[in-house]
Coordinates of C-alpha atoms (C1' of nucleotides) in Angstrom, one line a residue:
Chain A
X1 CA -17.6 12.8 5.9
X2 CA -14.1 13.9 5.8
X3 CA -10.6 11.9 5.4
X4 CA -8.7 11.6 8.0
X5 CA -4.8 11.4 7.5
X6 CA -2.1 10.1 9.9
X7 CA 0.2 13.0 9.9
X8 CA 4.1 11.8 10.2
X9 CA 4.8 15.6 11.0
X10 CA 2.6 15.5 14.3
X11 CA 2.8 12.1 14.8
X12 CA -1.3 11.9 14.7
X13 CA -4.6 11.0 13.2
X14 CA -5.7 14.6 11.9
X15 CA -9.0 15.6 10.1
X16 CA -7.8 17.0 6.8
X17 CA -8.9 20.2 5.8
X18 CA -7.4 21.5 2.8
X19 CA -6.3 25.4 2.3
X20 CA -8.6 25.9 -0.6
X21 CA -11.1 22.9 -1.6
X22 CA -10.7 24.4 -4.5
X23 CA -6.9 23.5 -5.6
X24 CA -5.9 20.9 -3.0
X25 CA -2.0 20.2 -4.1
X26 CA -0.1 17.0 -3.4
X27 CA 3.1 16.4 -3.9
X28 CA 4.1 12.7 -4.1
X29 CA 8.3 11.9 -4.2
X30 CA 8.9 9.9 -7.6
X31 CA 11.9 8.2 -8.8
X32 CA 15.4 8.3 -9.3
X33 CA 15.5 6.7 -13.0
X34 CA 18.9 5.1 -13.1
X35 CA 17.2 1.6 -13.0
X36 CA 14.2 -0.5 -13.3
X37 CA 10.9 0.0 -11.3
X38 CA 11.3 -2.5 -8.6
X39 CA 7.8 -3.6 -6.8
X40 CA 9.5 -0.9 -3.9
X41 CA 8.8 1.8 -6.6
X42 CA 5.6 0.9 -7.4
X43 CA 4.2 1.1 -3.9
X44 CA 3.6 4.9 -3.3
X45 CA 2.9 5.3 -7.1
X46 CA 0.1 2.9 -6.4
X47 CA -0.9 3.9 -2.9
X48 CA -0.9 7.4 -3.3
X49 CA -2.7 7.5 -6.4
X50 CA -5.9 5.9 -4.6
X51 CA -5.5 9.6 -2.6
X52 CA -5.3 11.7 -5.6
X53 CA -8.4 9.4 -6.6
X54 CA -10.1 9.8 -3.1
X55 CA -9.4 13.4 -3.3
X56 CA -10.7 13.9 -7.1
X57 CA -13.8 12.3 -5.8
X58 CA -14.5 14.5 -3.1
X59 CA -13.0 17.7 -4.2
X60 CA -13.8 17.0 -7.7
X61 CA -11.1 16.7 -10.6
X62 CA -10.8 19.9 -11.8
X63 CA -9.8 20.9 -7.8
X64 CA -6.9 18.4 -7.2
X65 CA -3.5 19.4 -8.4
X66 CA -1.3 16.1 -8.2
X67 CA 2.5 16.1 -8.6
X68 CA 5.1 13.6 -8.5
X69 CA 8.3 14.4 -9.9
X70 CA 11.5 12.4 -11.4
X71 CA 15.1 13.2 -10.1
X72 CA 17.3 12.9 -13.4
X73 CA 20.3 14.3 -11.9
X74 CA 22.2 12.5 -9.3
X75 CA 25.0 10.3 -8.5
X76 CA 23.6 7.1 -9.4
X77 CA 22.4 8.2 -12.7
X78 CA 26.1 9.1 -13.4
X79 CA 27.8 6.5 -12.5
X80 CA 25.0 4.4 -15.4
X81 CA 25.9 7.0 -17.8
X82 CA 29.9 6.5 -16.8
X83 CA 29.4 3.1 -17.0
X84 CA 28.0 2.4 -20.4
X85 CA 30.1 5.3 -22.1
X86 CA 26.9 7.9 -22.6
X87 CA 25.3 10.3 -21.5
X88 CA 22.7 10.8 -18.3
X89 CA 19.9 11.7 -20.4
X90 CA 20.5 8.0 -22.0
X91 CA 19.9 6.9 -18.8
X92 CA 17.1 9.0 -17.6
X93 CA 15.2 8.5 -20.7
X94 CA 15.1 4.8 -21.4
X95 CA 14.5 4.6 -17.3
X96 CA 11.4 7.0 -17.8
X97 CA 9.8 5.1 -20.6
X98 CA 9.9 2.1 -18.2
X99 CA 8.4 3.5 -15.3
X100 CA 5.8 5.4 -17.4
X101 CA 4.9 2.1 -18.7
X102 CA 5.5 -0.3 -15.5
X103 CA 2.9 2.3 -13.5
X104 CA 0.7 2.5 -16.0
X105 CA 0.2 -1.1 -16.0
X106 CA -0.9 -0.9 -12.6
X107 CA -3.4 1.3 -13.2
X108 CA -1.8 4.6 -11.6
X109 CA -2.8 7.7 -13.3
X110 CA -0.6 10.0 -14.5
X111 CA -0.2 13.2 -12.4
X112 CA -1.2 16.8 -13.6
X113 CA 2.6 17.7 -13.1
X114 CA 5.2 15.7 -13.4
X115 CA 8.7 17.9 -13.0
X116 CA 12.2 17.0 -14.0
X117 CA 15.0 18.3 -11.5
X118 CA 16.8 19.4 -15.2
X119 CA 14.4 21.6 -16.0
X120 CA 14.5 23.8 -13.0
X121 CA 17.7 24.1 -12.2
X122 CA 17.3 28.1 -13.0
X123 CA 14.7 27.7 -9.8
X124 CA 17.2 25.7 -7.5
X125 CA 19.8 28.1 -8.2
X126 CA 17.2 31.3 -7.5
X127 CA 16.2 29.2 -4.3
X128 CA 20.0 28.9 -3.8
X129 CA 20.4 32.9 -3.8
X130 CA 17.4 33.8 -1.9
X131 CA 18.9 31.3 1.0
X132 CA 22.1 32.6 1.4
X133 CA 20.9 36.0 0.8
X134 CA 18.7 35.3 4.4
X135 CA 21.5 33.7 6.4
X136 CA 20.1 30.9 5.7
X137 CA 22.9 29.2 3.3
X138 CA 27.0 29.9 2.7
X139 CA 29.1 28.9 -0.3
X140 CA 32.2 26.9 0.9
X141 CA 35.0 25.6 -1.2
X142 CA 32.6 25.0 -4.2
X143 CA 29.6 24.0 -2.6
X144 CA 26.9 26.1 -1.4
X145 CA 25.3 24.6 1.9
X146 CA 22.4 24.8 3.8
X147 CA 23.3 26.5 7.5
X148 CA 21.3 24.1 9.9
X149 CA 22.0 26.2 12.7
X150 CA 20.1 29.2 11.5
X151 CA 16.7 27.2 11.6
X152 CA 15.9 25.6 15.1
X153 CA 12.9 23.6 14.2
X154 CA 15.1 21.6 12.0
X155 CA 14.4 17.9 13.3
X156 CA 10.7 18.2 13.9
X157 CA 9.5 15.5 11.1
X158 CA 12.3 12.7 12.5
X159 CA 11.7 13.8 15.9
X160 CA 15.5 14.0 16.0
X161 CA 17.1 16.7 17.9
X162 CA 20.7 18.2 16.0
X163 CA 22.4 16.4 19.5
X164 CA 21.3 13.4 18.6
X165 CA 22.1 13.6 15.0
X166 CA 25.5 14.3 15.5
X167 CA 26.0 11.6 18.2
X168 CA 24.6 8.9 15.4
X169 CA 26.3 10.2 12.9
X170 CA 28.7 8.0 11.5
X171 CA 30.1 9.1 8.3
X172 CA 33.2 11.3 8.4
X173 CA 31.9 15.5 8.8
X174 CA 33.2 17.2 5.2
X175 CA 35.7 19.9 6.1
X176 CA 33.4 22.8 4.2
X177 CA 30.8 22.4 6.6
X178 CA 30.6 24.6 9.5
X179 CA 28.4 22.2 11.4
X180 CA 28.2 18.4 10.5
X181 CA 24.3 18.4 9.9
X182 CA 24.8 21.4 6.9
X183 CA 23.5 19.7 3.7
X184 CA 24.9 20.1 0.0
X185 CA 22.3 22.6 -2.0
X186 CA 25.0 22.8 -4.2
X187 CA 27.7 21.1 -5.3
X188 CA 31.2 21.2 -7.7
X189 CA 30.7 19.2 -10.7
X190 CA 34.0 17.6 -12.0
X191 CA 35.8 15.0 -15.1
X192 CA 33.2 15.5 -16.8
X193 CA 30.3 15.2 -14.5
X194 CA 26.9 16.7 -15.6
X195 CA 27.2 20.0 -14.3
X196 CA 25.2 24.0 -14.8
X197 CA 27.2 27.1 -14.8
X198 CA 26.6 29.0 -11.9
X199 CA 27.7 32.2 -9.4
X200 CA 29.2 29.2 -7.6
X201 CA 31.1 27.6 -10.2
X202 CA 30.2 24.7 -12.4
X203 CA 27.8 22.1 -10.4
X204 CA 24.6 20.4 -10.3
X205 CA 22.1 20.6 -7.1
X206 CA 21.8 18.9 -3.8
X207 CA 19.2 16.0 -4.1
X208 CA 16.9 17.5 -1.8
X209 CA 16.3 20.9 -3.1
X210 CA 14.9 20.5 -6.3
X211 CA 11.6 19.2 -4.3
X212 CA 11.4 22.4 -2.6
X213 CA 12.1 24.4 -6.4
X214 CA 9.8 22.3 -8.0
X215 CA 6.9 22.7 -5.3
X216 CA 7.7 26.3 -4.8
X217 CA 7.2 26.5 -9.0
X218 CA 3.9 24.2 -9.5
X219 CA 1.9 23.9 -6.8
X220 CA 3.0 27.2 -4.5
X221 CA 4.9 27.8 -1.1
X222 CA 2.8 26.0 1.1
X223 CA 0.9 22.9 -0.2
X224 CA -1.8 20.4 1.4
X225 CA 0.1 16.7 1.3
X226 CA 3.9 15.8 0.9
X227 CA 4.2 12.4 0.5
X228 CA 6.4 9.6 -0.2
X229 CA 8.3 6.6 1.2
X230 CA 9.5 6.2 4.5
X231 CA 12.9 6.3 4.1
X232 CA 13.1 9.6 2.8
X233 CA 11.2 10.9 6.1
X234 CA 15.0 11.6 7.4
X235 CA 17.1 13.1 5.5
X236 CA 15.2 14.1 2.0
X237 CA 11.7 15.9 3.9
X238 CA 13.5 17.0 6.9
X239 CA 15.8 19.1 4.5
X240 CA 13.4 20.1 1.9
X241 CA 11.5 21.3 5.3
X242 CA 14.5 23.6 6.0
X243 CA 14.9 24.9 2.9
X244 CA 11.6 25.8 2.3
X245 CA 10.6 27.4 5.4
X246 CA 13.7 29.1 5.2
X247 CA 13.1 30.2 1.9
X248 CA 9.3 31.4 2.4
X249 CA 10.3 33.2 5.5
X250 CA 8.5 30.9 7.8
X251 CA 5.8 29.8 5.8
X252 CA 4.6 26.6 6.2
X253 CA 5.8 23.9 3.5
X254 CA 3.7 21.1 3.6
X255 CA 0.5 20.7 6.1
X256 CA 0.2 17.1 6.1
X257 CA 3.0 14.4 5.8
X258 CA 2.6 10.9 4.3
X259 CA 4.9 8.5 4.4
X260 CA 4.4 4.5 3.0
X261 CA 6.1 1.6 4.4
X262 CA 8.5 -0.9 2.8
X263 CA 8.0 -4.1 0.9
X264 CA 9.9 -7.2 2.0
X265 CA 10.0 -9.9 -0.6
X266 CA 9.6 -12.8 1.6
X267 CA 10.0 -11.2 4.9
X268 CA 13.5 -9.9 4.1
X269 CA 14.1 -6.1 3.1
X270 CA 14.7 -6.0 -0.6
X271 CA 18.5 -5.5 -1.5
X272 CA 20.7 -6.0 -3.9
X273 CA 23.1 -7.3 -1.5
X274 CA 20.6 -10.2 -0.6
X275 CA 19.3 -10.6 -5.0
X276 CA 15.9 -10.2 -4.5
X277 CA 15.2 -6.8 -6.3
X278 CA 11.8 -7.7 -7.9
X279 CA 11.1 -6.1 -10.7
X280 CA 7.3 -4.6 -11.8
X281 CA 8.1 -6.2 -15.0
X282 CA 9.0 -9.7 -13.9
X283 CA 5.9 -9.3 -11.8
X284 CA 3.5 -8.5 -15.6
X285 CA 4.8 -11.5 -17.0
X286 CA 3.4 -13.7 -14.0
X287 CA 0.0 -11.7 -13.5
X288 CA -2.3 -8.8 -14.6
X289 CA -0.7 -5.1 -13.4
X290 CA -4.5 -5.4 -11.9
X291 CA -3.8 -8.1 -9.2
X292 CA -0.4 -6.5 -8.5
X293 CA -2.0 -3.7 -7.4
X294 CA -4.4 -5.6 -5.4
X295 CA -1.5 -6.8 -3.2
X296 CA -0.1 -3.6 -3.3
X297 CA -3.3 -2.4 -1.6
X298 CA -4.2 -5.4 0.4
X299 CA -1.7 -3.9 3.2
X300 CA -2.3 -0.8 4.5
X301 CA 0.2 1.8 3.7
X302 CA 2.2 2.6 6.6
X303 CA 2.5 -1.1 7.1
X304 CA 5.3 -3.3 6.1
X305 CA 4.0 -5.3 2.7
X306 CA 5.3 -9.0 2.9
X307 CA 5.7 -9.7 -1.2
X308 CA 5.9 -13.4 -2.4
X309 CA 4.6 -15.4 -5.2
X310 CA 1.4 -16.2 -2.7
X311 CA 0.4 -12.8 -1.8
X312 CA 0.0 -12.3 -5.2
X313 CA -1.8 -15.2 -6.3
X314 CA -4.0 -14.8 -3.3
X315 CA -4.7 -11.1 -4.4
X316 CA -5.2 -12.8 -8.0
X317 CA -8.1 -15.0 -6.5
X318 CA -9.7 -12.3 -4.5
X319 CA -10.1 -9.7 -7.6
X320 CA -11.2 -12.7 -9.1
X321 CA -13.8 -13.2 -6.5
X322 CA -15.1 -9.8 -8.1
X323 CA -14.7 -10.5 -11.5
X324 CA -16.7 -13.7 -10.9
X325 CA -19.5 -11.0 -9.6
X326 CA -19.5 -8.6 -12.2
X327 CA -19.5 -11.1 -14.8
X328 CA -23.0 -12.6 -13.3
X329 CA -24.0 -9.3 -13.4
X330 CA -23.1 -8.7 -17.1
X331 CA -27.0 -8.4 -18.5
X332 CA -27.5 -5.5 -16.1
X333 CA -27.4 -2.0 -17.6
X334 CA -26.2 0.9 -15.3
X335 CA -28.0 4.1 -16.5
X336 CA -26.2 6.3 -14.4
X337 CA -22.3 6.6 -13.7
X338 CA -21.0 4.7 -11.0
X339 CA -21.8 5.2 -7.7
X340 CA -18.9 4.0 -4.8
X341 CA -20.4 2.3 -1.7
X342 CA -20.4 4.3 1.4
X343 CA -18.5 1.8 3.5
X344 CA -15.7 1.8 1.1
X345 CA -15.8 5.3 0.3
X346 CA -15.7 5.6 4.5
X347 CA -13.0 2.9 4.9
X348 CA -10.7 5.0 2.5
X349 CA -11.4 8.5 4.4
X350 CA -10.0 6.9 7.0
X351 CA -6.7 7.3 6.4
X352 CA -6.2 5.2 3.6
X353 CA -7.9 2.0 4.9
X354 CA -7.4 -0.1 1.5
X355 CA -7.4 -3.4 3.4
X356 CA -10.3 -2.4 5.2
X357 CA -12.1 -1.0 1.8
X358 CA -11.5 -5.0 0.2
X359 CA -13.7 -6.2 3.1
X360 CA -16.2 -3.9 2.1
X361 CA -15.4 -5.1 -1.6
X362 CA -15.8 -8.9 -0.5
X363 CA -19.2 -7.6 1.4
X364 CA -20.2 -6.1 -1.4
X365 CA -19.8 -9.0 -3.9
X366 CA -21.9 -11.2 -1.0
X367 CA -24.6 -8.5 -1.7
X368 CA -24.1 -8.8 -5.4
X369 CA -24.4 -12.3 -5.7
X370 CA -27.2 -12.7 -3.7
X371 CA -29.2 -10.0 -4.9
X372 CA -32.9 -11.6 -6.2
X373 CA -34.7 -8.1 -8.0
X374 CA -33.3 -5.9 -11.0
X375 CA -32.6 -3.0 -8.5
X376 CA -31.0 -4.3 -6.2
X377 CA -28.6 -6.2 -8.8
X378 CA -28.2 -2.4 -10.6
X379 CA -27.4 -1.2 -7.4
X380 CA -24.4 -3.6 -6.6
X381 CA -23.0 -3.4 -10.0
X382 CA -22.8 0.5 -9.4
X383 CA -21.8 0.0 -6.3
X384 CA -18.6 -2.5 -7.1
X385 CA -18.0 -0.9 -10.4
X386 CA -17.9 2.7 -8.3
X387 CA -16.0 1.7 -5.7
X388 CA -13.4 -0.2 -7.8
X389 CA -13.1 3.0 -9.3
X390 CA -11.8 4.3 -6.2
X391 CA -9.1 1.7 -5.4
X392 CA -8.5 1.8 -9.3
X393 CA -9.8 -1.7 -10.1
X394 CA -12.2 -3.6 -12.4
X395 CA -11.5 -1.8 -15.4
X396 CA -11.7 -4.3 -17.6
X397 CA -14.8 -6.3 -19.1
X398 CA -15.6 -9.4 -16.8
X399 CA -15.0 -11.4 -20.2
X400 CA -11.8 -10.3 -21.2
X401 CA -10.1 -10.2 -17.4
X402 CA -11.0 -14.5 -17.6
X403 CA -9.5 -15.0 -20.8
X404 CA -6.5 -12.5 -20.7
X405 CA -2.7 -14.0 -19.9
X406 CA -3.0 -17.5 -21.6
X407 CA -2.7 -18.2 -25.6
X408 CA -6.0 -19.6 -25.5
X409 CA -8.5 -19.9 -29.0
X410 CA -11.8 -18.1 -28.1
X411 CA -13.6 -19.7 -30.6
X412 CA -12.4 -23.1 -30.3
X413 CA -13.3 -22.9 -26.5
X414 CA -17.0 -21.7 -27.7
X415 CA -17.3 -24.6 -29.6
X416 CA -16.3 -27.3 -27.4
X417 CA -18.6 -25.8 -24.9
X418 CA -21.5 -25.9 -27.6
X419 CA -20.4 -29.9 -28.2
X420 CA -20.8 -30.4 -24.5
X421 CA -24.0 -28.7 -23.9
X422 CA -24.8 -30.8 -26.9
X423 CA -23.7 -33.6 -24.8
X424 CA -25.2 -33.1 -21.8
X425 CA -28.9 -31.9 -23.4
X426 CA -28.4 -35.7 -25.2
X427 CA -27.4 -37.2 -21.4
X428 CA -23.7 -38.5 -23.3
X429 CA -22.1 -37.1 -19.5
X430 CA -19.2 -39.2 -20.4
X431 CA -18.3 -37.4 -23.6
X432 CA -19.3 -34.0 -21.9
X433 CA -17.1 -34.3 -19.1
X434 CA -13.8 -35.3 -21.3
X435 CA -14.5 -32.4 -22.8
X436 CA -14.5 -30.2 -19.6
X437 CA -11.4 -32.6 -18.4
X438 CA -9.3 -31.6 -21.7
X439 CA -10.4 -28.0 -21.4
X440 CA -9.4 -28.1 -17.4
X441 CA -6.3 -29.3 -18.7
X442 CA -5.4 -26.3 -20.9
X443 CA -6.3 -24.2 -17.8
X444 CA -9.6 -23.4 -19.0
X445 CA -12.3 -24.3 -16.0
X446 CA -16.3 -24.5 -17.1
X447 CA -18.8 -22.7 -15.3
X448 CA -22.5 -23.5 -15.3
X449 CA -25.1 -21.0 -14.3
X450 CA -28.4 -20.0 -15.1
X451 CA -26.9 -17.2 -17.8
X452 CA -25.2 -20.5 -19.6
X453 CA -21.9 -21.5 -19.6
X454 CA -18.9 -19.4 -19.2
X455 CA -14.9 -19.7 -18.8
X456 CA -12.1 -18.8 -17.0
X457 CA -8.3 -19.3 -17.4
X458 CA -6.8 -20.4 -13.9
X459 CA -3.1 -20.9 -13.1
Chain B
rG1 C1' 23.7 4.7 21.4
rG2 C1' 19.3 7.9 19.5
rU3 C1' 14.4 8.2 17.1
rC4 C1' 10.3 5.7 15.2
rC5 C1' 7.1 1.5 14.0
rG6 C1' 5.5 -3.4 14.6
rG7 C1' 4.5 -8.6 17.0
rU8 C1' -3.4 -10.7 15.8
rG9 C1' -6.4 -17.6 14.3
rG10 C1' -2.9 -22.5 9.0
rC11 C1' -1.7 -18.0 5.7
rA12 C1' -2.6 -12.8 4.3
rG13 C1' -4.4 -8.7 7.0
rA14 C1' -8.0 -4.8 9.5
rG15 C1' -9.9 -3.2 14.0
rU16 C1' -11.9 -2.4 18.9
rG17 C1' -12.1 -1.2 26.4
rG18 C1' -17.4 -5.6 26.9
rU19 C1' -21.0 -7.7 20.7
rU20 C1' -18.7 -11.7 13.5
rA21 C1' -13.3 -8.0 10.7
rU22 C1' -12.5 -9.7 5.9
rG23 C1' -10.3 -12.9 2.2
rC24 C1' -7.7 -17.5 1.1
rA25 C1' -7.1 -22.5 2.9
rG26 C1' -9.9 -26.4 6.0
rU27 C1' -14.6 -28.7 7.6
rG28 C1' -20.1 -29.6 7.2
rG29 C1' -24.5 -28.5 4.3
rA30 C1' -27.5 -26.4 0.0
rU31 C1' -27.3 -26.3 -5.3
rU32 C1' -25.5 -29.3 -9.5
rG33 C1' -26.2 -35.3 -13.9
rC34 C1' -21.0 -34.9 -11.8
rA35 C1' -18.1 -30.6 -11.4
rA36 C1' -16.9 -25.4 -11.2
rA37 C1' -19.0 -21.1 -9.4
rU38 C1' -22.4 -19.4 -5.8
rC39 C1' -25.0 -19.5 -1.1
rC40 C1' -25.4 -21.0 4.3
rA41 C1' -22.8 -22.8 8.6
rU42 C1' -18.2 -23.5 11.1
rG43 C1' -12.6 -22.6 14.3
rU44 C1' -10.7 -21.6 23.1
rA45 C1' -6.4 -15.3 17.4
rC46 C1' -4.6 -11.2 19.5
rG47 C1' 4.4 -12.1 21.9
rG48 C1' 5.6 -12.9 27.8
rG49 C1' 4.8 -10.7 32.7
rG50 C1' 2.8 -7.0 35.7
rG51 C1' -0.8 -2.9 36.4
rU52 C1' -5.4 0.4 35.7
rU53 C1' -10.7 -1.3 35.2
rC54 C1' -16.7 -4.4 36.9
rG55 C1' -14.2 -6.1 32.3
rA56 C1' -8.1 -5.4 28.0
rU57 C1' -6.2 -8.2 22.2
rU58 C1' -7.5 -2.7 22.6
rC59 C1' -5.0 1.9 27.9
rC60 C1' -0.2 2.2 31.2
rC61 C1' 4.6 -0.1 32.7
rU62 C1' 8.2 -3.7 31.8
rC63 C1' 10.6 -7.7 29.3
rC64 C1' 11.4 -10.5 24.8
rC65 C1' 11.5 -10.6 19.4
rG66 C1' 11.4 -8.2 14.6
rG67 C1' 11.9 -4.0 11.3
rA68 C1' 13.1 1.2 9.6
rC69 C1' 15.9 5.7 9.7
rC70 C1' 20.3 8.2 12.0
rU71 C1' 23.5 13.0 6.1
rC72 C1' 26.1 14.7 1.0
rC73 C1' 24.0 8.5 -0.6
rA74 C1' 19.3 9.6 -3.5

RNA sequence: GGUCCGGUGGCAGAGUGGUUAUGCAGUGGAUUGCAAAUCCAUGUACGGGGGUUCGAUUCCCUCCCGGACCUCCA
């Protein structure tokens, strides 16, 4: 079976088929670190690290080249450092360290690459050369810009035509620009702003070329998937588009296009205007980077993701759901690795289908909890353990995901479940259910099975 | 104005030209000392109007509603 990706460049469901199944690359659009990582940040972090996980699993590991860069050079980023009186790699660091640790909490694997635009500014300024040095590209008053006209495909991936561009355009055409759609590959650094000697003068790079520089250097000139959110389908990938194509001599740049929706926070788009910027770390403190993730994946990708306090406490339940599963199947002992189920390993081929894969998850648990012999019970542990491995859940021990999130004594629990059972084997049901009832009201709800009793914390 | 994407049962959210999505919540039952958990059962859902078709939520047209992008800002 093979994935199928919905291709924002054609517009259509397409088979994938990678160049070389043996180095499939992906390139995924990171941050900007001049902030926190809001819940909009984490999205393709999360989402597209259940490809690189799909694809690992298929290609295998060692044949998956994953990378997702961070743009520490930009305007935003200087007017922090401005700001606070220091300088942008203040910024970029302390921002780093937060989105390092904020994805990681989510369970998103770090990529095999993950460029800085700083550290390849030597490339964007070779790129730079080898445009201009085509026709391609003209230095202007400072700046070095990209000549739209000389590449007529450019509008394919917004299914814009340069007409209709310009007619929508509403922001005032700079006076160095031949034609209003030419974009900045280069541009005059001044008072003091961050800025690299160059041919050109003293300047720092266009946003959008050190994608194509830091492709062009990592993963090659033309690579499998180019991802990232929607909104930078028009300008960001049409430009890198132009730049590389241009620069490769009509080579193709990326051969499948992925792009993830937004996430409203209560049905509104996220702004600052409106104040409800939610932060990945506001969202820890309320529940495990685990169930955050769920939500993230409960929608599919290119759909809008409604965020509130409810979708995540609903996502909370469901991976509890699983938990509840795994930890009635505790005594069973897997002797080989993990196996994911076919129908969420299909649901995920095709193109992505996380909600679709929890179905199979819930199906699976059904199965689980119903199972009567030893194999079929091994078989649905492998199969929910394997599968979550997919979607990059149930990592932790059953155990520890009940108690986690609530200062709660483990051993003081243990015994008052010890005096009730005590209770109830002596028929004293009064004094065994005020102790469920005070431990119920600390949060901590009693479960009864066969295996003996266990806990959970609820909230 | 241009381009694109949506409108599915109380909520979240898939999908399909004719057969149960799924989960949560609700209801009934099993189980349980009682619970919790689990299991079983259960709901005239597909924005409005046309059309194509034996049959449309699913294809086409149109209308209404919502959202995204439309450049130097990244």
């Amino acid at each position: 079976m093979a994935i199928t990706i919905y291709n924002s460049y054609s517009g259509e469901r397409e088979v994938f088929v990678p160049h070389d199944s043996k180095r499939v690359t992906v390139y995924v659009c990171g941050p900007t670190v001049y902030n926190n990582a809001h819940i909009g940040n984490a999205r393709p972090a999360v989402v597209f690290d259940v490809l690189v996980r799909l694809l690992r699993h298929l290609y295998g590991s060692k044949h998956v080249i994953y990378a997702r860069n961070i743009t520490d050079v930009d305007d935003k980023i200087n007017a922090a450092a401005t700001s606070e009186g220091v300088p942008i790699s203040t910024i970029t660091e302390r921002y780093i360290k937060i989105y390092h640790r904020d994805v990681a909490a989510l369970g998103v694997l770090p990529p095999n690459f993950e460029p800085r635009a700083t550290d390849h500014i030597e490339e964007m300024k070779l790129m730079i050369e080898r445009l201009i040095s085509k026709g391609h590209a003209y230095a202007s008053g400072g700046h070095v810009l990209f000549d739209v006209s000389s590449y007529p495909e450019y509008g394919a991936l917004s299914k814009c035509n340069q007409d209709e561009i310009i007619a929508g355009a509403r922001v005032e055409v700079a006076p160095y620009k031949k034609n209003p759609s030419d974009f900045v590959l280069w541009k005059p650094s001044v008072d003091g702003q961050p800025g690299w000697a160059s041919i050109w003068g003293v300047g720092r790079p266009g946003w959008h070329l050190e994608c194509s520089a830091m492709i062009e250097s990592h993963l090659g000139e033309t690579i499998d998937i180019h991802a990232g959110g929607r909104d930078l389908l028009f300008p960001h990938h049409e430009n890198e588009i132009a730049q590389s194509v241009c620069a490769h001599d009509g080579k193709t740049f990326a051969r499948y296009w992925m792009h993830n929706g937004f996430v409203n926070i209560d049905h509104e788009k996220m702004s600052k205007s409106v104040g409800n910027i939610t932060l990945v770390s506001d969202l820890l403190d309320e529940a495990p980077g685990e169930a955050i993730r769920y939500a993230l994946l409960s929608a599919h990708y290119r759909q809008p993701l409604s965020w509130s306090s409810a979708s995540l406490s609903l996502a909370r339940r469901n991976l509890d759901r699983i938990y509840e599963a795994l930890r009635l199947l505790e005594d069973v002992r897997l002797e080989a690795s993990p196996i994911p189920a076919p129908t969420v390993l299909a649901a995920l081929e095709d193109d992505l289908n996380t909600p679709k894969a929890m179905a199979e998850m819930a199906a699976l648990v059904r199965l689980a909890n119903t199972a009567q012999d030893e194999r079929a019970r091994r078989e649905a542990k492998s199969s929910l353990i394997g599968s979550g491995a997919l979607l990059g859940i149930l990592e932790h021990d059953p155990t520890k995901w009940f108690a986690q999130g609530v200062e709660v004594d483990t051993n003081e629990i243990d015994e008052l479940i010890e005096a009730r059972n005590s209770a109830r084997e002596a028929k004293d049901y009064k004094k065994a259910d005020q102790i469920r009832d005070d431990l119920n009201a600390r949060g901590v709800v009693i479960e009864d099975s066969n295996l003996g009793t266990t806990w959970r914390i609820t909230k």
